[in-house]
Amino acid sequence: MTVYPLQVEPTRVLPELPVMLPGTLAVDESGAIRGVARLTVVAKGDGLASGSHTTLLPPELYLRQLLDFDVASDDALLDFMGNFGLLGSGSLDGKSSGAYETPVSTMRSARERAAVLRDTSRTLLANEGMLEPDELFALWESRGGNPLASVIFQNDPLEVAVKLATGVVTNALAPFGPRVSTPGSSKHEVFGIPLESAVCAQMFNHIAEGAAYRRCALPSCSRAFVRQVGRAVKGQFKLEGVEYCSPQCARAAASKRYRDRKRDERLRTASERDSE
Ligand SMILES: [Zn+2]
């Protein structure tokens, strides 16, 4: 089913690392985003250590929350970054922390990086046969929505998109590469990694494990997903025999089946009455 088989190095899944969350975000008229890192002070050994406010991404964010919001809306983009981390140039990356005088990003570059990640996500789906290439290009958002014009003549446009996607994922995985640190907690565990890196690690891990995508059987959802997100424990998921992307969709489908059955019963009763 895969059009261009992808290989990974190293051939193992990457650890989940937390993403640094921004504190309050403010945007000025020029679109510059200023924010203050949310720092927390924690007791560690004999003393106090400061760390930033970090979070692990929800499972399959790159198939779910990343594709769900309206990238054209400033509010939706800021909301997404407030929940999951900054995107764009100069994002909080742990190199510096504290109060920011200089912009941490701009709306323009945040929107472009969100678009790049969404295009990358959809490209992986198209490469797995979950999305028609025509649909992928119709939905294309980065590079002004006209990505492949310069190279489209030489190659299969899907091949170009897949190569772009592999470049995006590879570049973003730098925090998972070799590093040297002193004993104790590593910088990445304390300060987190950029959102883009964590999103691309989710993509990498699905490629590394040869994950099989499926579509949610609820017609009004039909989201592509790998595992049904569980409702009880964070990060818990079901893999086998799952038709729906979430318990919510499974419940919606069950109640629709119930309503349909009731309606059929009513119709049958009515027609029996009429025929008497
Ligand atoms: Zn669903």
mmCIF file of C-alpha atoms and ligand atoms in Angstrom:
data_model
loop_
_atom_site.group_PDB
_atom_site.id
_atom_site.type_symbol
_atom_site.label_atom_id
_atom_site.label_comp_id
_atom_site.label_asym_id
_atom_site.label_seq_id
_atom_site.Cartn_x
_atom_site.Cartn_y
_atom_site.Cartn_z
ATOM 1 C CA MET A 1 0.000 0.000 0.000
ATOM 2 C CA THR A 2 2.890 2.337 0.751
ATOM 3 C CA VAL A 3 3.831 4.213 -2.391
ATOM 4 C CA TYR A 4 7.376 5.212 -1.438
ATOM 5 C CA PRO A 5 8.607 2.894 1.323
ATOM 6 C CA LEU A 6 10.343 4.851 4.062
ATOM 7 C CA GLN A 7 13.250 3.627 6.130
ATOM 8 C CA VAL A 8 14.437 4.993 9.456
ATOM 9 C CA GLU A 9 17.767 5.213 11.267
ATOM 10 C CA PRO A 10 18.115 4.200 13.994
ATOM 11 C CA THR A 11 15.573 1.415 13.575
ATOM 12 C CA ARG A 12 13.917 1.838 16.936
ATOM 13 C CA VAL A 13 11.262 4.088 18.362
ATOM 14 C CA LEU A 14 12.317 7.330 20.008
ATOM 15 C CA PRO A 15 11.562 8.148 23.632
ATOM 16 C CA GLU A 16 8.757 10.555 24.378
ATOM 17 C CA LEU A 17 10.220 13.874 25.461
ATOM 18 C CA PRO A 18 8.244 16.767 26.911
ATOM 19 C CA VAL A 19 7.556 19.984 25.048
ATOM 20 C CA MET A 20 8.146 23.360 26.647
ATOM 21 C CA LEU A 21 4.917 25.290 27.028
ATOM 22 C CA PRO A 22 4.808 29.036 26.648
ATOM 23 C CA GLY A 23 3.266 31.094 29.395
ATOM 24 C CA THR A 24 1.216 34.090 28.400
ATOM 25 C CA LEU A 25 1.465 34.940 24.725
ATOM 26 C CA ALA A 26 0.931 38.427 23.362
ATOM 27 C CA VAL A 27 0.810 39.449 19.721
ATOM 28 C CA ASP A 28 1.450 43.020 18.582
ATOM 29 C CA GLU A 29 0.150 44.710 15.407
ATOM 30 C CA SER A 30 3.173 43.561 13.418
ATOM 31 C CA GLY A 31 2.397 39.925 14.238
ATOM 32 C CA ALA A 32 5.364 39.502 16.582
ATOM 33 C CA ILE A 33 4.622 37.048 19.377
ATOM 34 C CA ARG A 34 6.052 37.800 22.793
ATOM 35 C CA GLY A 35 5.783 35.436 25.654
ATOM 36 C CA VAL A 36 7.128 34.628 29.041
ATOM 37 C CA ALA A 37 8.330 31.116 29.742
ATOM 38 C CA ARG A 38 6.484 29.471 32.574
ATOM 39 C CA LEU A 39 9.229 28.505 34.951
ATOM 40 C CA THR A 40 8.735 26.311 37.944
ATOM 41 C CA VAL A 41 11.113 25.791 40.804
ATOM 42 C CA VAL A 42 11.338 22.254 42.075
ATOM 43 C CA ALA A 43 13.144 20.677 44.991
ATOM 44 C CA LYS A 44 15.957 18.549 43.719
ATOM 45 C CA GLY A 45 18.537 16.810 45.881
ATOM 46 C CA ASP A 46 19.787 19.314 48.431
ATOM 47 C CA GLY A 47 18.681 22.388 46.610
ATOM 48 C CA LEU A 48 16.252 23.947 44.295
ATOM 49 C CA ALA A 49 16.312 23.640 40.565
ATOM 50 C CA SER A 50 14.301 25.566 38.086
ATOM 51 C CA GLY A 51 12.591 23.936 35.189
ATOM 52 C CA SER A 52 10.091 25.093 32.689
ATOM 53 C CA HIS A 53 6.478 24.126 32.389
ATOM 54 C CA THR A 54 6.455 21.173 30.041
ATOM 55 C CA THR A 55 3.973 18.652 28.743
ATOM 56 C CA LEU A 56 3.951 15.374 26.847
ATOM 57 C CA LEU A 57 1.923 15.543 23.661
ATOM 58 C CA PRO A 58 -1.348 13.641 23.453
ATOM 59 C CA PRO A 59 -1.014 10.438 21.403
ATOM 60 C CA GLU A 60 -1.235 10.895 17.628
ATOM 61 C CA LEU A 61 -1.402 14.684 17.906
ATOM 62 C CA TYR A 62 -0.093 14.893 14.332
ATOM 63 C CA LEU A 63 -3.235 13.079 13.086
ATOM 64 C CA ARG A 64 -5.652 14.729 15.470
ATOM 65 C CA GLN A 65 -5.218 18.158 17.130
ATOM 66 C CA LEU A 66 -2.664 19.280 14.525
ATOM 67 C CA LEU A 67 -5.096 18.702 11.654
ATOM 68 C CA ASP A 68 -8.221 19.789 13.524
ATOM 69 C CA PHE A 69 -7.741 23.506 14.016
ATOM 70 C CA ASP A 70 -8.283 26.318 11.529
ATOM 71 C CA VAL A 71 -4.773 27.384 10.592
ATOM 72 C CA ALA A 72 -6.096 30.624 9.066
ATOM 73 C CA SER A 73 -7.448 31.771 12.420
ATOM 74 C CA ASP A 74 -5.055 33.694 14.686
ATOM 75 C CA ASP A 75 -7.014 32.664 17.769
ATOM 76 C CA ALA A 76 -6.983 28.988 16.836
ATOM 77 C CA LEU A 77 -3.256 29.073 16.097
ATOM 78 C CA LEU A 78 -2.461 30.829 19.400
ATOM 79 C CA ASP A 79 -4.733 28.439 21.246
ATOM 80 C CA PHE A 80 -2.962 25.436 19.699
ATOM 81 C CA MET A 81 0.457 26.845 20.623
ATOM 82 C CA GLY A 82 -0.708 27.696 24.130
ATOM 83 C CA ASN A 83 -1.753 24.074 24.633
ATOM 84 C CA PHE A 84 1.103 22.270 22.928
ATOM 85 C CA GLY A 85 4.057 24.621 22.428
ATOM 86 C CA LEU A 86 5.336 27.348 20.160
ATOM 87 C CA LEU A 87 6.023 27.036 16.465
ATOM 88 C CA GLY A 88 8.141 29.206 14.250
ATOM 89 C CA SER A 89 11.412 31.049 14.335
ATOM 90 C CA GLY A 90 13.082 31.587 17.643
ATOM 91 C CA SER A 91 10.666 29.334 19.493
ATOM 92 C CA LEU A 92 11.393 28.616 23.110
ATOM 93 C CA ASP A 93 13.933 25.854 22.928
ATOM 94 C CA GLY A 94 15.558 25.794 26.316
ATOM 95 C CA LYS A 95 18.603 27.770 25.188
ATOM 96 C CA SER A 96 17.270 30.773 26.977
ATOM 97 C CA SER A 97 14.597 31.081 29.577
ATOM 98 C CA GLY A 98 13.005 33.711 31.681
ATOM 99 C CA ALA A 99 11.384 36.896 30.523
ATOM 100 C CA TYR A 100 11.519 37.721 26.872
ATOM 101 C CA GLU A 101 12.078 41.172 25.492
ATOM 102 C CA THR A 102 12.529 39.956 21.973
ATOM 103 C CA PRO A 103 9.790 38.187 20.048
ATOM 104 C CA VAL A 104 9.735 34.412 20.481
ATOM 105 C CA SER A 105 8.075 33.952 17.140
ATOM 106 C CA THR A 106 5.888 35.703 14.638
ATOM 107 C CA MET A 107 2.393 34.788 13.543
ATOM 108 C CA ARG A 108 3.683 34.515 10.014
ATOM 109 C CA SER A 109 6.409 31.989 10.796
ATOM 110 C CA ALA A 110 4.240 30.101 13.314
ATOM 111 C CA ARG A 111 1.508 29.737 10.696
ATOM 112 C CA GLU A 112 4.003 28.563 8.060
ATOM 113 C CA ARG A 113 5.497 25.932 10.402
ATOM 114 C CA ALA A 114 2.022 24.714 11.347
ATOM 115 C CA ALA A 115 1.244 24.461 7.625
ATOM 116 C CA VAL A 116 4.501 22.580 6.952
ATOM 117 C CA LEU A 117 3.706 20.078 9.704
ATOM 118 C CA ARG A 118 0.126 19.602 8.485
ATOM 119 C CA ASP A 119 1.344 19.073 4.912
ATOM 120 C CA THR A 120 3.930 16.588 6.219
ATOM 121 C CA SER A 121 1.255 14.709 8.148
ATOM 122 C CA ARG A 122 -1.068 14.547 5.123
ATOM 123 C CA THR A 123 1.835 13.500 2.883
ATOM 124 C CA LEU A 124 2.535 10.507 5.138
ATOM 125 C CA LEU A 125 -1.154 9.596 4.891
ATOM 126 C CA ALA A 126 -1.131 9.972 1.100
ATOM 127 C CA ASN A 127 1.997 7.825 0.904
ATOM 128 C CA GLU A 128 0.102 5.124 2.809
ATOM 129 C CA GLY A 129 -2.846 5.319 0.442
ATOM 130 C CA MET A 130 -5.071 7.021 3.024
ATOM 131 C CA LEU A 131 -5.438 10.199 0.952
ATOM 132 C CA GLU A 132 -5.525 10.646 -2.812
ATOM 133 C CA PRO A 133 -2.540 12.678 -4.076
ATOM 134 C CA ASP A 134 -4.983 15.114 -5.728
ATOM 135 C CA GLU A 135 -6.626 15.692 -2.353
ATOM 136 C CA LEU A 136 -3.229 16.158 -0.702
ATOM 137 C CA PHE A 137 -2.296 18.883 -3.183
ATOM 138 C CA ALA A 138 -5.724 20.500 -2.970
ATOM 139 C CA LEU A 139 -5.280 20.721 0.820
ATOM 140 C CA TRP A 140 -1.635 21.874 0.625
ATOM 141 C CA GLU A 141 -1.061 24.840 2.940
ATOM 142 C CA SER A 142 2.656 25.648 3.216
ATOM 143 C CA ARG A 143 4.703 27.665 0.736
ATOM 144 C CA GLY A 144 1.691 29.749 -0.174
ATOM 145 C CA GLY A 145 -0.277 26.621 -0.987
ATOM 146 C CA ASN A 146 1.673 26.064 -4.181
ATOM 147 C CA PRO A 147 4.486 23.796 -3.133
ATOM 148 C CA LEU A 148 5.588 21.668 -5.953
ATOM 149 C CA ALA A 149 5.337 23.986 -8.919
ATOM 150 C CA SER A 150 9.073 24.262 -9.463
ATOM 151 C CA VAL A 151 9.791 20.550 -9.453
ATOM 152 C CA ILE A 152 6.527 19.059 -10.576
ATOM 153 C CA PHE A 153 7.755 18.564 -14.125
ATOM 154 C CA GLN A 154 10.521 16.130 -13.338
ATOM 155 C CA ASN A 155 8.985 13.866 -10.741
ATOM 156 C CA ASP A 156 5.834 12.362 -9.470
ATOM 157 C CA PRO A 157 4.529 15.212 -7.287
ATOM 158 C CA LEU A 158 3.838 12.725 -4.503
ATOM 159 C CA GLU A 159 7.499 11.695 -4.582
ATOM 160 C CA VAL A 160 8.494 15.350 -4.218
ATOM 161 C CA ALA A 161 6.074 15.760 -1.313
ATOM 162 C CA VAL A 162 7.408 12.616 0.362
ATOM 163 C CA LYS A 163 10.988 13.868 0.015
ATOM 164 C CA LEU A 164 9.981 17.216 1.516
ATOM 165 C CA ALA A 165 8.300 15.341 4.370
ATOM 166 C CA THR A 166 11.345 13.192 5.109
ATOM 167 C CA GLY A 167 13.457 16.373 5.224
ATOM 168 C CA VAL A 168 11.060 18.085 7.625
ATOM 169 C CA VAL A 169 10.975 15.091 9.976
ATOM 170 C CA THR A 170 14.731 14.495 9.857
ATOM 171 C CA ASN A 171 15.616 18.133 10.569
ATOM 172 C CA ALA A 172 13.188 18.319 13.477
ATOM 173 C CA LEU A 173 14.664 15.244 15.160
ATOM 174 C CA ALA A 174 17.917 16.997 16.108
ATOM 175 C CA PRO A 175 17.088 16.961 19.854
ATOM 176 C CA PHE A 176 16.993 13.145 19.692
ATOM 177 C CA GLY A 177 20.499 12.981 18.211
ATOM 178 C CA PRO A 178 23.789 12.336 19.995
ATOM 179 C CA ARG A 179 24.503 14.644 22.894
ATOM 180 C CA VAL A 180 26.791 15.038 25.851
ATOM 181 C CA SER A 181 25.501 16.004 29.263
ATOM 182 C CA THR A 182 26.518 16.048 32.882
ATOM 183 C CA PRO A 183 24.969 13.585 35.341
ATOM 184 C CA GLY A 184 21.472 14.373 36.478
ATOM 185 C CA SER A 185 18.582 15.439 34.437
ATOM 186 C CA SER A 186 19.332 16.279 30.863
ATOM 187 C CA LYS A 187 18.393 19.628 29.434
ATOM 188 C CA HIS A 188 15.640 18.104 27.301
ATOM 189 C CA GLU A 189 13.898 16.526 30.253
ATOM 190 C CA VAL A 190 13.967 19.767 32.198
ATOM 191 C CA PHE A 191 13.310 22.357 29.537
ATOM 192 C CA GLY A 192 11.548 20.265 26.964
ATOM 193 C CA ILE A 193 12.054 20.133 23.232
ATOM 194 C CA PRO A 194 10.444 22.216 20.499
ATOM 195 C CA LEU A 195 6.903 21.241 19.564
ATOM 196 C CA GLU A 196 7.991 20.567 15.996
ATOM 197 C CA SER A 197 10.513 17.978 17.243
ATOM 198 C CA ALA A 198 7.963 16.181 19.393
ATOM 199 C CA VAL A 199 5.404 16.133 16.565
ATOM 200 C CA CYS A 200 7.964 14.734 14.128
ATOM 201 C CA ALA A 201 9.025 12.107 16.704
ATOM 202 C CA GLN A 202 5.427 10.841 16.664
ATOM 203 C CA MET A 203 5.638 10.564 12.877
ATOM 204 C CA PHE A 204 9.058 8.879 13.064
ATOM 205 C CA ASN A 205 7.804 6.320 15.569
ATOM 206 C CA HIS A 206 4.852 5.344 13.408
ATOM 207 C CA ILE A 207 7.182 4.891 10.430
ATOM 208 C CA ALA A 208 9.659 2.914 12.574
ATOM 209 C CA GLU A 209 6.974 0.534 13.834
ATOM 210 C CA GLY A 210 5.295 0.206 10.431
ATOM 211 C CA ALA A 211 2.036 1.456 11.906
ATOM 212 C CA ALA A 212 -1.122 0.667 9.961
ATOM 213 C CA TYR A 213 -3.442 3.616 9.462
ATOM 214 C CA ARG A 214 -7.188 3.206 9.366
ATOM 215 C CA ARG A 215 -10.177 5.488 9.029
ATOM 216 C CA CYS A 216 -12.719 6.093 11.754
ATOM 217 C CA ALA A 217 -15.932 4.251 10.795
ATOM 218 C CA LEU A 218 -18.140 7.117 12.002
ATOM 219 C CA PRO A 219 -19.017 8.872 8.714
ATOM 220 C CA SER A 220 -19.116 12.332 10.283
ATOM 221 C CA CYS A 221 -15.550 11.828 11.583
ATOM 222 C CA SER A 222 -13.659 9.516 9.180
ATOM 223 C CA ARG A 223 -10.354 10.647 10.695
ATOM 224 C CA ALA A 224 -7.203 8.702 9.870
ATOM 225 C CA PHE A 225 -5.726 7.186 13.006
ATOM 226 C CA VAL A 226 -3.548 4.318 14.198
ATOM 227 C CA ARG A 227 -4.827 3.522 17.694
ATOM 228 C CA GLN A 228 -8.064 4.376 19.409
ATOM 229 C CA VAL A 229 -7.271 6.889 22.084
ATOM 230 C CA GLY A 230 -8.307 5.443 25.430
ATOM 231 C CA ARG A 231 -10.509 7.225 27.866
ATOM 232 C CA ALA A 232 -9.188 6.003 31.196
ATOM 233 C CA VAL A 233 -5.458 6.356 31.491
ATOM 234 C CA LYS A 234 -3.491 8.984 29.629
ATOM 235 C CA GLY A 235 -1.602 7.392 26.774
ATOM 236 C CA GLN A 236 -3.614 4.175 26.944
ATOM 237 C CA PHE A 237 -4.881 2.954 23.616
ATOM 238 C CA LYS A 238 -6.523 0.032 21.910
ATOM 239 C CA LEU A 239 -5.098 -1.464 18.743
ATOM 240 C CA GLU A 240 -7.002 -4.593 17.769
ATOM 241 C CA GLY A 241 -10.425 -4.693 16.209
ATOM 242 C CA VAL A 242 -10.935 -0.985 16.531
ATOM 243 C CA GLU A 243 -13.249 0.749 14.085
ATOM 244 C CA TYR A 244 -13.454 4.138 15.741
ATOM 245 C CA CYS A 245 -10.747 6.698 16.472
ATOM 246 C CA SER A 246 -12.047 7.502 19.948
ATOM 247 C CA PRO A 247 -14.567 6.292 22.534
ATOM 248 C CA GLN A 248 -16.618 9.399 21.662
ATOM 249 C CA CYS A 249 -16.958 8.251 18.044
ATOM 250 C CA ALA A 250 -17.740 4.688 19.143
ATOM 251 C CA ARG A 251 -20.492 6.008 21.424
ATOM 252 C CA ALA A 252 -21.874 8.299 18.714
ATOM 253 C CA ALA A 253 -22.009 5.344 16.312
ATOM 254 C CA ALA A 254 -23.725 3.152 18.919
ATOM 255 C CA SER A 255 -26.393 5.757 19.664
ATOM 256 C CA LYS A 256 -26.978 6.293 15.941
ATOM 257 C CA ARG A 257 -27.496 2.536 15.509
ATOM 258 C CA TYR A 258 -29.955 2.665 18.414
ATOM 259 C CA ARG A 259 -31.896 5.606 16.913
ATOM 260 C CA ASP A 260 -31.975 3.933 13.492
ATOM 261 C CA ARG A 261 -33.339 0.722 15.026
ATOM 262 C CA LYS A 262 -36.027 2.630 16.924
ATOM 263 C CA ARG A 263 -37.013 4.520 13.787
ATOM 264 C CA ASP A 264 -37.226 1.282 11.790
ATOM 265 C CA GLU A 265 -39.412 -0.237 14.520
ATOM 266 C CA ARG A 266 -41.723 2.783 14.440
ATOM 267 C CA LEU A 267 -41.993 2.648 10.666
ATOM 268 C CA ARG A 268 -42.696 -1.065 10.763
ATOM 269 C CA THR A 269 -45.410 -0.643 13.405
ATOM 270 C CA ALA A 270 -46.980 2.200 11.430
ATOM 271 C CA SER A 271 -47.026 0.254 8.194
ATOM 272 C CA GLU A 272 -48.474 -2.805 9.940
ATOM 273 C CA ARG A 273 -51.228 -0.598 11.360
ATOM 274 C CA ASP A 274 -51.938 0.892 7.942
ATOM 275 C CA SER A 275 -52.206 -2.515 6.322
ATOM 276 C CA GLU A 276 -54.730 -3.758 8.855
HETATM 277 ZN ZN ZN B 1 -13.661 9.295 14.885
#
